[in-house]
Short mmCIF file of C-alpha atoms in Angstrom, two decimals:
data_model
loop_
_atom_site.label_atom_id
_atom_site.label_comp_id
_atom_site.label_asym_id
_atom_site.label_seq_id
_atom_site.Cartn_x
_atom_site.Cartn_y
_atom_site.Cartn_z
CA MET A 1 152.36 6.06 -56.81
CA ALA A 2 151.12 3.08 -55.55
CA THR A 3 147.06 2.33 -55.59
CA PRO A 4 145.58 1.42 -52.40
CA PRO A 5 144.09 -1.96 -51.91
CA ASP A 6 140.32 -1.97 -52.60
CA ARG A 7 138.39 -2.01 -49.31
CA PRO A 8 135.70 -4.47 -48.59
CA ARG A 9 132.39 -2.99 -49.66
CA LEU A 10 129.42 -2.96 -47.40
CA GLN A 11 126.58 -4.64 -49.38
CA THR A 12 122.96 -3.28 -48.36
CA ARG A 13 119.57 -3.16 -49.76
CA SER A 14 115.80 -2.60 -48.84
CA ARG A 15 112.62 -3.38 -50.51
CA LEU A 16 109.14 -3.80 -49.49
CA PHE A 17 107.72 -7.72 -50.06
CA GLU A 18 111.13 -9.29 -49.69
CA PRO A 19 112.90 -11.28 -46.61
CA ALA A 20 115.06 -9.01 -44.28
CA LEU A 21 118.32 -9.13 -45.53
CA LYS A 22 121.50 -9.01 -43.55
CA PRO A 23 124.53 -6.71 -44.92
CA THR A 24 127.14 -9.25 -45.78
CA LEU A 25 131.26 -7.75 -46.24
CA VAL A 26 132.45 -9.17 -49.38
CA PRO A 27 135.77 -9.42 -50.03
CA PRO A 28 136.94 -7.56 -53.64
CA GLY A 29 137.41 -9.90 -56.56
CA PRO A 30 136.29 -10.27 -60.15
CA GLU A 31 133.36 -12.65 -58.82
CA THR A 32 131.69 -9.75 -57.31
CA ARG A 33 131.95 -7.57 -60.14
CA PRO A 34 129.39 -6.11 -61.54
CA TRP A 35 127.11 -8.08 -59.50
CA THR A 36 126.59 -8.04 -55.62
CA ARG A 37 125.97 -11.05 -53.43
CA TRP A 38 123.24 -11.16 -50.49
CA THR A 39 122.59 -13.51 -47.57
CA ALA A 40 119.16 -13.53 -45.84
CA SER A 41 118.25 -14.35 -42.42
CA ALA A 42 115.15 -15.37 -40.77
CA PRO A 43 114.06 -12.63 -38.68
CA PRO A 44 114.16 -12.99 -34.39
CA ALA A 45 110.35 -12.06 -34.34
CA PRO A 46 107.35 -13.17 -36.93
CA GLN A 47 107.37 -10.31 -39.44
CA HIS A 48 105.01 -9.50 -42.16
CA LEU A 49 105.69 -9.18 -45.89
CA MET A 50 103.68 -6.13 -46.22
CA GLU A 51 103.39 -3.33 -43.75
CA CYS A 52 100.84 -2.55 -41.19
CA HIS A 53 99.11 0.99 -42.70
CA ASP A 54 97.46 2.27 -39.49
CA SER A 55 96.53 5.38 -41.05
CA ALA A 56 94.28 3.28 -43.68
CA VAL A 57 93.12 0.73 -40.80
CA SER A 58 92.11 4.01 -38.70
CA CYS A 59 90.63 5.73 -41.64
CA LEU A 60 88.40 2.80 -43.18
CA SER A 61 87.19 2.04 -39.47
CA GLY A 62 85.95 5.49 -39.11
CA THR A 63 84.45 5.43 -42.68
CA LEU A 64 82.23 2.49 -41.53
CA LEU A 65 81.13 4.01 -38.24
CA ILE A 66 80.17 7.28 -39.68
CA GLY A 67 78.74 5.43 -42.70
CA GLY A 68 76.80 3.15 -40.61
CA VAL A 69 75.43 5.92 -38.56
CA ALA A 70 74.74 7.96 -41.77
CA PHE A 71 72.87 5.02 -43.74
CA LEU A 72 70.94 4.58 -40.43
CA LEU A 73 69.58 8.34 -40.40
CA HIS A 74 68.83 7.73 -44.41
CA GLN A 75 66.91 4.47 -44.04
CA ARG A 76 64.53 6.33 -41.05
CA ARG A 77 63.20 8.51 -44.16
CA SER A 78 63.23 6.21 -47.10
CA CYS A 79 63.92 2.48 -47.89
CA THR A 80 66.93 1.36 -49.75
CA PRO A 81 65.56 0.53 -53.56
CA TYR A 82 65.85 -2.89 -54.09
CA GLY A 83 63.99 -6.05 -53.79
CA ARG A 84 60.31 -5.45 -52.89
CA TYR A 85 61.38 -1.56 -52.44
CA ALA A 86 62.93 -1.49 -55.93
CA VAL A 87 61.63 1.60 -57.99
CA GLY A 88 60.82 0.64 -61.91
CA GLY A 89 62.68 2.14 -65.06
CA GLY A 90 66.03 1.86 -63.85
CA ARG A 91 68.63 -0.65 -65.15
CA CYS A 92 68.95 -3.96 -63.11
CA CYS A 93 71.29 -7.19 -63.15
CA PRO A 94 69.83 -10.44 -62.38
CA ALA A 95 69.74 -11.25 -59.01
CA ARG A 96 72.14 -14.24 -59.01
CA LEU A 97 74.70 -12.80 -60.89
CA ALA A 98 74.45 -9.46 -59.01
CA TRP A 99 74.77 -11.50 -55.59
CA PHE A 100 77.70 -12.87 -56.85
CA LEU A 101 79.63 -9.58 -58.22
CA GLN A 102 78.58 -7.52 -55.35
CA GLU A 103 79.34 -10.17 -52.43
CA ALA A 104 82.94 -12.16 -54.17
CA PRO A 105 84.88 -9.17 -53.20
CA ALA A 106 85.14 -9.44 -49.65
CA PHE A 107 86.10 -13.32 -50.14
CA LEU A 108 88.35 -12.92 -52.89
CA VAL A 109 90.72 -9.60 -51.35
CA PRO A 110 91.27 -11.51 -48.06
CA LEU A 111 92.34 -14.70 -49.99
CA VAL A 112 94.77 -12.71 -52.10
CA LEU A 113 96.10 -11.09 -48.91
CA LEU A 114 96.09 -14.54 -47.31
CA LEU A 115 97.75 -16.13 -50.25
CA GLY A 116 100.49 -13.52 -50.85
CA GLY A 117 101.10 -10.98 -47.95
CA SER A 118 102.08 -12.40 -44.71
CA ARG A 119 104.57 -15.19 -43.41
CA ARG A 120 103.30 -17.98 -41.22
CA SER A 121 104.20 -18.15 -37.82
CA PRO A 122 102.51 -19.19 -34.38
CA GLN A 123 102.06 -15.73 -33.68
CA THR A 124 99.57 -15.38 -37.04
CA THR A 125 98.12 -18.52 -36.76
CA GLY A 126 95.08 -16.82 -34.71
CA PRO A 127 94.60 -14.03 -36.80
CA THR A 128 94.75 -15.82 -39.96
CA LEU A 129 92.04 -18.59 -38.79
CA LEU A 130 89.62 -15.56 -37.54
CA LEU A 131 89.96 -13.99 -40.95
CA CYS A 132 88.82 -17.24 -42.24
CA THR A 133 85.65 -17.05 -40.28
CA PHE A 134 85.01 -13.70 -42.23
CA MET A 135 86.01 -15.28 -45.56
CA LEU A 136 83.36 -18.52 -44.94
CA HIS A 137 80.53 -16.10 -44.57
CA TYR A 138 81.45 -14.72 -47.80
CA PHE A 139 82.42 -17.48 -49.44
CA HIS A 140 78.78 -19.11 -48.42
CA ARG A 141 77.33 -15.99 -49.77
CA SER A 142 79.07 -15.66 -53.23
CA PHE A 143 79.39 -19.46 -54.27
CA ILE A 144 76.29 -20.76 -52.38
CA TYR A 145 73.43 -18.39 -51.67
CA ALA A 146 74.15 -16.16 -54.85
CA PRO A 147 73.51 -19.28 -57.45
CA LEU A 148 70.50 -20.02 -55.51
CA THR A 149 68.68 -16.98 -54.77
CA ARG A 150 65.20 -16.28 -56.20
CA GLY A 151 65.14 -12.64 -55.51
CA ARG A 152 64.19 -9.76 -57.68
CA PRO A 153 66.72 -8.10 -59.98
CA VAL A 154 69.07 -5.72 -58.06
CA PRO A 155 69.79 -1.97 -59.53
CA LEU A 156 72.96 -1.63 -60.92
CA PRO A 157 73.73 1.45 -58.75
CA ILE A 158 72.77 -0.65 -55.56
CA MET A 159 75.27 -3.36 -56.99
CA PHE A 160 78.36 -0.87 -57.82
CA TYR A 161 77.91 0.41 -54.14
CA ALA A 162 77.62 -3.04 -52.42
CA ALA A 163 80.84 -4.07 -54.70
CA ALA A 164 82.97 -1.31 -53.57
CA PHE A 165 81.67 -1.73 -49.93
CA CYS A 166 82.75 -5.21 -49.79
CA SER A 167 86.10 -4.69 -51.84
CA LEU A 168 87.05 -2.04 -49.24
CA ASN A 169 86.02 -4.06 -46.17
CA GLY A 170 87.48 -7.17 -47.37
CA PHE A 171 90.97 -5.36 -47.49
CA LEU A 172 90.32 -3.41 -43.91
CA GLN A 173 89.48 -6.85 -42.39
CA GLY A 174 92.25 -8.77 -44.29
CA HIS A 175 95.13 -6.37 -43.84
CA PHE A 176 94.44 -5.75 -40.37
CA LEU A 177 94.32 -9.43 -39.20
CA LEU A 178 97.13 -10.50 -41.76
CA HIS A 179 99.43 -7.21 -41.43
CA CYS A 180 98.78 -5.32 -37.88
CA ALA A 181 97.23 -8.10 -35.55
CA THR A 182 98.87 -10.42 -33.21
CA PHE A 183 97.93 -13.13 -30.78
CA ASP A 184 99.97 -14.73 -28.30
CA LEU A 185 99.91 -18.56 -28.12
CA THR A 186 97.44 -18.59 -25.77
CA TRP A 187 94.80 -16.77 -27.56
CA LEU A 188 92.56 -19.74 -28.31
CA GLY A 189 91.96 -20.62 -24.58
CA THR A 190 90.58 -17.29 -23.82
CA ALA A 191 86.72 -17.24 -22.74
CA ARG A 192 86.27 -13.87 -24.80
CA VAL A 193 87.30 -15.83 -28.05
CA ALA A 194 85.48 -18.58 -27.30
CA ALA A 195 82.45 -16.92 -26.89
CA GLY A 196 83.03 -14.63 -29.77
CA CYS A 197 83.36 -17.96 -32.25
CA VAL A 198 80.14 -19.64 -30.76
CA LEU A 199 78.13 -16.09 -31.40
CA PHE A 200 79.42 -16.28 -34.89
CA ALA A 201 78.67 -19.78 -35.55
CA VAL A 202 74.93 -19.31 -33.86
CA GLY A 203 74.39 -16.28 -35.90
CA MET A 204 75.52 -17.95 -39.29
CA VAL A 205 73.50 -21.27 -38.78
CA VAL A 206 70.21 -18.75 -38.10
CA ASN A 207 71.20 -16.66 -41.10
CA VAL A 208 71.77 -19.49 -43.41
CA HIS A 209 68.50 -21.24 -42.00
CA SER A 210 66.62 -18.27 -42.45
CA ASP A 211 68.07 -17.89 -46.39
CA ILE A 212 66.49 -21.29 -46.91
CA ILE A 213 63.18 -20.62 -45.35
CA LEU A 214 62.43 -17.75 -47.47
CA ARG A 215 63.89 -19.48 -50.48
CA ARG A 216 61.49 -22.28 -50.39
CA LEU A 217 58.66 -19.63 -50.02
CA ARG A 218 58.88 -19.20 -54.05
CA ARG A 219 58.82 -21.48 -56.90
CA PRO A 220 61.66 -20.98 -59.68
CA GLY A 221 60.65 -17.89 -61.76
CA GLU A 222 57.91 -16.39 -58.70
CA THR A 223 58.53 -13.10 -57.15
CA VAL A 224 55.24 -13.16 -54.74
CA TYR A 225 55.87 -12.68 -51.16
CA ARG A 226 54.50 -15.27 -48.46
CA ILE A 227 54.72 -15.32 -44.96
CA PRO A 228 57.83 -16.89 -43.64
CA ARG A 229 57.63 -19.57 -40.92
CA GLY A 230 59.60 -21.84 -39.09
CA GLY A 231 63.10 -21.24 -37.32
CA MET A 232 63.60 -17.76 -35.66
CA PHE A 233 60.69 -16.27 -38.03
CA ASP A 234 58.37 -17.52 -35.31
CA LEU A 235 60.09 -14.64 -33.18
CA VAL A 236 60.76 -12.28 -35.62
CA SER A 237 60.24 -11.05 -39.20
CA GLY A 238 63.83 -10.34 -40.15
CA ALA A 239 65.46 -13.50 -38.97
CA ASN A 240 68.15 -13.40 -41.27
CA PHE A 241 69.33 -10.06 -40.44
CA LEU A 242 69.29 -10.93 -36.99
CA GLY A 243 71.49 -14.02 -37.61
CA GLU A 244 73.71 -11.98 -39.68
CA ILE A 245 74.08 -9.17 -36.77
CA VAL A 246 74.67 -11.84 -34.18
CA GLU A 247 77.27 -13.12 -36.71
CA TRP A 248 79.42 -10.08 -36.86
CA PHE A 249 78.98 -9.02 -33.44
CA GLY A 250 80.61 -12.29 -32.25
CA TYR A 251 83.57 -11.85 -34.88
CA ALA A 252 83.87 -8.65 -33.31
CA VAL A 253 84.06 -9.85 -29.79
CA ALA A 254 86.59 -12.82 -30.60
CA ILE A 255 89.08 -10.16 -32.28
CA TRP A 256 88.31 -7.31 -30.27
CA ALA A 257 89.72 -4.57 -32.49
CA THR A 258 88.12 -1.35 -33.76
CA PRO A 259 88.18 -2.75 -37.49
CA THR A 260 85.97 -5.50 -36.39
CA PHE A 261 83.43 -3.71 -34.11
CA ALA A 262 83.22 -0.89 -36.99
CA PHE A 263 82.07 -3.61 -39.33
CA ALA A 264 79.64 -4.99 -36.82
CA VAL A 265 77.97 -1.46 -35.70
CA PHE A 266 77.83 -0.85 -39.78
CA THR A 267 75.80 -4.40 -40.26
CA ALA A 268 73.63 -3.67 -37.15
CA CYS A 269 73.12 0.17 -38.86
CA SER A 270 72.17 -1.02 -42.54
CA VAL A 271 70.30 -4.15 -42.07
CA GLY A 272 68.53 -3.20 -38.62
CA PRO A 273 66.35 -0.87 -40.12
CA ARG A 274 65.70 -3.19 -43.13
CA ALA A 275 64.01 -5.79 -40.43
CA TYR A 276 61.83 -3.23 -39.14
CA GLN A 277 60.72 -1.98 -42.85
CA HIS A 278 60.13 -5.85 -43.73
CA HIS A 279 57.93 -6.19 -40.42
CA ARG A 280 55.88 -3.04 -41.55
CA ASP A 281 55.35 -4.29 -45.26
CA TYR A 282 54.25 -7.95 -43.86
CA GLN A 283 51.74 -6.36 -41.69
CA ARG A 284 50.49 -4.58 -44.65
CA ARG A 285 50.14 -7.20 -46.84
CA PHE A 286 48.88 -10.02 -44.52
CA GLN A 287 45.64 -9.56 -42.38
CA ASP A 288 46.81 -12.89 -40.37
CA TYR A 289 50.32 -11.93 -39.88
CA PRO A 290 51.52 -13.18 -36.70
CA PRO A 291 50.73 -10.36 -34.06
CA SER A 292 53.08 -11.67 -31.20
CA ARG A 293 56.39 -11.58 -34.09
CA LYS A 294 58.71 -8.63 -33.63
CA ALA A 295 60.68 -7.08 -35.98
CA LEU A 296 64.38 -7.92 -35.10
CA VAL A 297 64.94 -8.82 -31.35
CA PRO A 298 62.91 -11.53 -30.32
CA PHE A 299 60.25 -10.42 -27.60
CA ILE A 300 61.83 -6.92 -27.33
CA PHE A 301 61.55 -5.19 -30.74
#
């Protein structure tokens, strides 16, 4: 009985993190055994090499919102024990090393996602550029602010909590912008994006300038406290915190998405009470502290 001829075989394969593959009919022959042949076709629309995990984005965003409110309520009862409020006796890490270790993940995690996790296209240019503003802040905090700081040693638990937060938040912002968000080609011309970018830039300038003023209050090796003067410190005690809050709300306005607003709310809930605590501490330490200076919001609070 004659053996029927071999039928052409349909080669298919699906694997994450690989270009979309187009099934190809390959005629039988010795050159196709035992290996298979593949042809790749470019996707008609921009795709991401890593899938968007909506459940992870929603979970992490909700965690930021709930955690921010919980942290706000906690700080109404007690101060977070680092800096001037640190409790003696615990293990600490030198300030410069601690600030680098806890801030660097928020820069490095998005960088890894940016370099290896998404395909460039006109539709992904906007999210990529906006992610770079997030990374710019943490590049400064990790590689410029940290080596220059003259702060007190940081308790190890505080450093580990901060590093964990920066790692998760870095993943959330990077994954959402690179693998989930898409902007149309006119994104740069919208008033909302422009306003958000301006707010971010103003906030970062205030934050960086205020850090410089605080650093110059101490000589190397000193841990004393003096009244900060100049810049936004003429209006508020927490000028550096005000700058950071404005920064991240500008970032959130530009992107207009739940993960970015969740991060901005968490920032306000965490450093806002810190500004009020510093304000009260300055008033207790210095009898000549400017009475017109507010804690966080000029002329209001």
